[in-house]
């Protein structure tokens, strides 16, 4: 979906899709995989005018379980409080860390952003695609591209592959565009959100040498 010399502007592509549905008076159903509440904030703000969104919190990569529970409840709390023109619903996926460890087996020593992370993205997006198909959603997508450290081209390529496999349309997007990450920081402050200070898995925790559950309003949301 676009190499180094031909990178696609996925934000523009998403806007075209939203404009087309708006002209037709349509409000399609979107299953949005969310990595965390802070990332979902700016993403939802951008999507709720054109979609009926269900937020799927599916992140078996998060370690330890206590941290997972904190992040899941923060996501649910934010969905309940966020004002939207169309309904926004919360759905929590199964927390099975063993699925993550099986997925990344043999890739544990990979650097952040490398092959291990790509396998993790695919694990989470595949579950989203499966649930979108089974739930009759029109689209599925993820908040992951909001992070300045996530490659939207790679994420959208995975989404396209899964869309073909599961027969559900992937909403191409790059939520870091138009100051998406900065806006998420602003909304996090506005809603008094818990902002994690490491990506989530045990490998990122070891890399960053931080304690799970530590509050941080300045750390990157990965």
Short mmCIF file of C-alpha atoms in Angstrom, two decimals, residues 25-192:
data_model
loop_
_atom_site.label_atom_id
_atom_site.label_comp_id
_atom_site.label_asym_id
_atom_site.label_seq_id
_atom_site.Cartn_x
_atom_site.Cartn_y
_atom_site.Cartn_z
CA UNK A 25 -26.96 10.46 4.31
CA UNK A 26 -25.39 7.25 5.59
CA UNK A 27 -23.97 6.51 9.05
CA UNK A 28 -21.99 3.27 8.69
CA UNK A 29 -21.08 1.09 11.65
CA UNK A 30 -17.39 1.05 12.56
CA UNK A 31 -15.55 -1.30 14.91
CA UNK A 32 -12.59 0.67 16.25
CA UNK A 33 -9.76 -1.26 17.86
CA UNK A 34 -8.34 0.92 20.63
CA UNK A 35 -4.92 0.54 22.19
CA UNK A 36 -5.79 2.91 25.07
CA UNK A 37 -8.19 5.63 26.14
CA UNK A 38 -5.86 8.60 25.42
CA UNK A 39 -5.31 7.47 21.83
CA UNK A 40 -9.01 6.81 21.36
CA UNK A 41 -9.90 10.35 22.43
CA UNK A 42 -8.65 12.25 19.39
CA UNK A 43 -9.61 9.38 17.10
CA UNK A 44 -13.21 9.32 18.31
CA UNK A 45 -13.42 13.07 18.02
CA UNK A 46 -12.51 12.69 14.36
CA UNK A 47 -14.85 9.77 13.63
CA UNK A 48 -18.08 10.24 15.55
CA UNK A 49 -19.57 12.76 13.14
CA UNK A 50 -19.63 10.15 10.39
CA UNK A 51 -19.81 6.74 12.04
CA UNK A 52 -21.65 4.79 14.67
CA UNK A 53 -18.59 3.59 16.56
CA UNK A 54 -18.05 0.60 18.80
CA UNK A 55 -14.72 0.73 20.62
CA UNK A 56 -13.09 -2.67 20.94
CA UNK A 57 -10.52 -2.84 23.70
CA UNK A 58 -8.52 -5.92 22.74
CA UNK A 59 -4.92 -5.84 23.97
CA UNK A 60 -3.61 -9.19 25.23
CA UNK A 61 -0.08 -7.80 24.92
CA UNK A 62 -0.40 -5.65 28.04
CA UNK A 63 1.64 -6.68 31.07
CA UNK A 64 0.97 -7.14 33.93
CA UNK A 65 -2.73 -7.93 34.32
CA UNK A 66 -3.14 -5.13 36.85
CA UNK A 67 -2.01 -2.64 34.22
CA UNK A 68 -4.36 -4.16 31.69
CA UNK A 69 -7.30 -3.71 34.06
CA UNK A 70 -6.43 -0.07 34.73
CA UNK A 71 -6.25 0.72 31.02
CA UNK A 72 -9.44 -1.18 30.18
CA UNK A 73 -11.47 0.61 32.82
CA UNK A 74 -10.08 3.98 31.72
CA UNK A 75 -11.18 3.20 28.17
CA UNK A 76 -14.67 2.25 29.32
CA UNK A 77 -14.91 5.36 31.48
CA UNK A 78 -13.94 7.63 28.62
CA UNK A 79 -16.47 6.09 26.22
CA UNK A 80 -19.20 6.64 28.78
CA UNK A 81 -18.27 10.32 29.19
CA UNK A 82 -17.49 11.27 25.60
CA UNK A 83 -20.25 13.28 23.86
CA UNK A 84 -21.06 12.11 20.34
CA UNK A 85 -23.59 12.79 17.59
CA UNK A 86 -24.04 9.05 17.08
CA UNK A 87 -23.88 6.23 19.64
CA UNK A 88 -20.45 5.15 20.87
CA UNK A 89 -20.30 1.76 22.53
CA UNK A 90 -17.62 -0.09 24.46
CA UNK A 91 -16.67 -3.72 24.01
CA UNK A 92 -13.89 -5.51 25.86
CA UNK A 93 -12.14 -8.40 24.18
CA UNK A 94 -10.73 -11.46 25.89
CA UNK A 95 -7.54 -10.93 27.87
CA UNK A 96 -5.40 -13.95 27.02
CA UNK A 97 -1.72 -12.98 27.33
CA UNK A 98 -0.77 -16.45 26.12
CA UNK A 99 -2.06 -15.50 22.67
CA UNK A 100 0.38 -12.60 22.55
CA UNK A 101 3.35 -14.69 23.74
CA UNK A 102 2.59 -17.37 21.20
CA UNK A 103 2.36 -14.75 18.44
CA UNK A 104 5.73 -13.16 19.21
CA UNK A 105 7.61 -16.36 20.08
CA UNK A 106 11.07 -16.18 18.54
CA UNK A 107 10.84 -12.39 18.15
CA UNK A 108 11.28 -11.41 21.79
CA UNK A 109 14.65 -9.73 21.21
CA UNK A 110 13.45 -7.60 18.30
CA UNK A 111 13.73 -3.82 18.80
CA UNK A 112 10.65 -1.71 19.45
CA UNK A 113 8.82 -1.08 16.21
CA UNK A 114 10.34 -4.15 14.56
CA UNK A 115 9.01 -7.55 13.57
CA UNK A 116 7.70 -8.36 17.05
CA UNK A 117 5.52 -5.25 17.08
CA UNK A 118 4.21 -5.93 13.58
CA UNK A 119 3.10 -9.39 14.68
CA UNK A 120 1.39 -7.83 17.70
CA UNK A 121 -0.43 -5.30 15.50
CA UNK A 122 -1.66 -8.10 13.28
CA UNK A 123 -2.87 -10.16 16.25
CA UNK A 124 -5.01 -7.29 17.50
CA UNK A 125 -6.24 -6.23 14.09
CA UNK A 126 -7.16 -9.79 13.14
CA UNK A 127 -9.38 -10.12 16.19
CA UNK A 128 -10.98 -6.80 15.26
CA UNK A 129 -11.60 -7.97 11.69
CA UNK A 130 -13.11 -11.21 12.96
CA UNK A 131 -15.45 -9.41 15.35
CA UNK A 132 -16.36 -6.85 12.69
CA UNK A 133 -17.34 -9.64 10.31
CA UNK A 134 -19.31 -11.54 12.92
CA UNK A 135 -21.02 -8.36 14.16
CA UNK A 136 -22.04 -7.11 10.72
CA UNK A 137 -19.98 -3.93 10.87
CA UNK A 138 -19.36 -1.91 7.73
CA UNK A 139 -15.75 -1.02 8.62
CA UNK A 140 -12.99 -1.79 11.08
CA UNK A 141 -9.85 0.17 11.92
CA UNK A 142 -7.44 0.94 14.78
CA UNK A 143 -6.23 3.86 16.86
CA UNK A 144 -2.63 2.65 16.59
CA UNK A 145 -1.68 5.07 13.80
CA UNK A 146 -2.17 8.01 16.17
CA UNK A 147 1.24 7.40 17.72
CA UNK A 148 4.17 9.23 16.10
CA UNK A 149 6.12 6.00 16.59
CA UNK A 150 3.72 3.80 14.60
CA UNK A 151 4.07 3.36 10.83
CA UNK A 152 0.66 4.03 9.28
CA UNK A 153 1.76 2.50 5.98
CA UNK A 154 2.50 -0.82 7.69
CA UNK A 155 -0.69 -0.73 9.75
CA UNK A 156 -2.85 -0.03 6.71
CA UNK A 157 -1.14 -2.80 4.75
CA UNK A 158 -2.04 -5.26 7.53
CA UNK A 159 -5.58 -3.89 7.58
CA UNK A 160 -5.94 -4.37 3.83
CA UNK A 161 -4.77 -7.98 4.03
CA UNK A 162 -7.20 -8.77 6.82
CA UNK A 163 -10.06 -7.00 5.04
CA UNK A 164 -9.57 -9.31 2.07
CA UNK A 165 -9.34 -12.35 4.33
CA UNK A 166 -12.41 -11.60 6.47
CA UNK A 167 -14.59 -9.78 3.97
CA UNK A 168 -14.97 -6.57 5.97
CA UNK A 169 -13.85 -3.16 4.71
CA UNK A 170 -10.85 -1.65 6.44
CA UNK A 171 -11.04 2.10 7.04
CA UNK A 172 -7.65 3.37 5.90
CA UNK A 173 -6.45 6.07 8.24
CA UNK A 174 -3.49 7.90 9.71
CA UNK A 175 -4.73 9.55 12.87
CA UNK A 176 -1.45 11.28 13.65
CA UNK A 177 -2.15 13.63 10.74
CA UNK A 178 -3.59 17.08 11.48
CA UNK A 179 -1.97 17.13 14.95
CA UNK A 180 -3.87 14.06 16.09
CA UNK A 181 -1.34 13.12 18.75
CA UNK A 182 -1.20 16.67 20.15
CA UNK A 183 -4.99 16.71 20.33
CA UNK A 184 -4.98 13.45 22.27
CA UNK A 185 -2.68 15.04 24.85
CA UNK A 186 -5.08 17.97 25.18
CA UNK A 187 -8.11 15.72 25.60
CA UNK A 188 -6.27 13.54 28.11
CA UNK A 189 -5.72 16.61 30.27
CA UNK A 190 -9.31 17.76 29.79
CA UNK A 191 -10.73 14.42 30.93
CA UNK A 192 -8.08 13.76 33.61
#
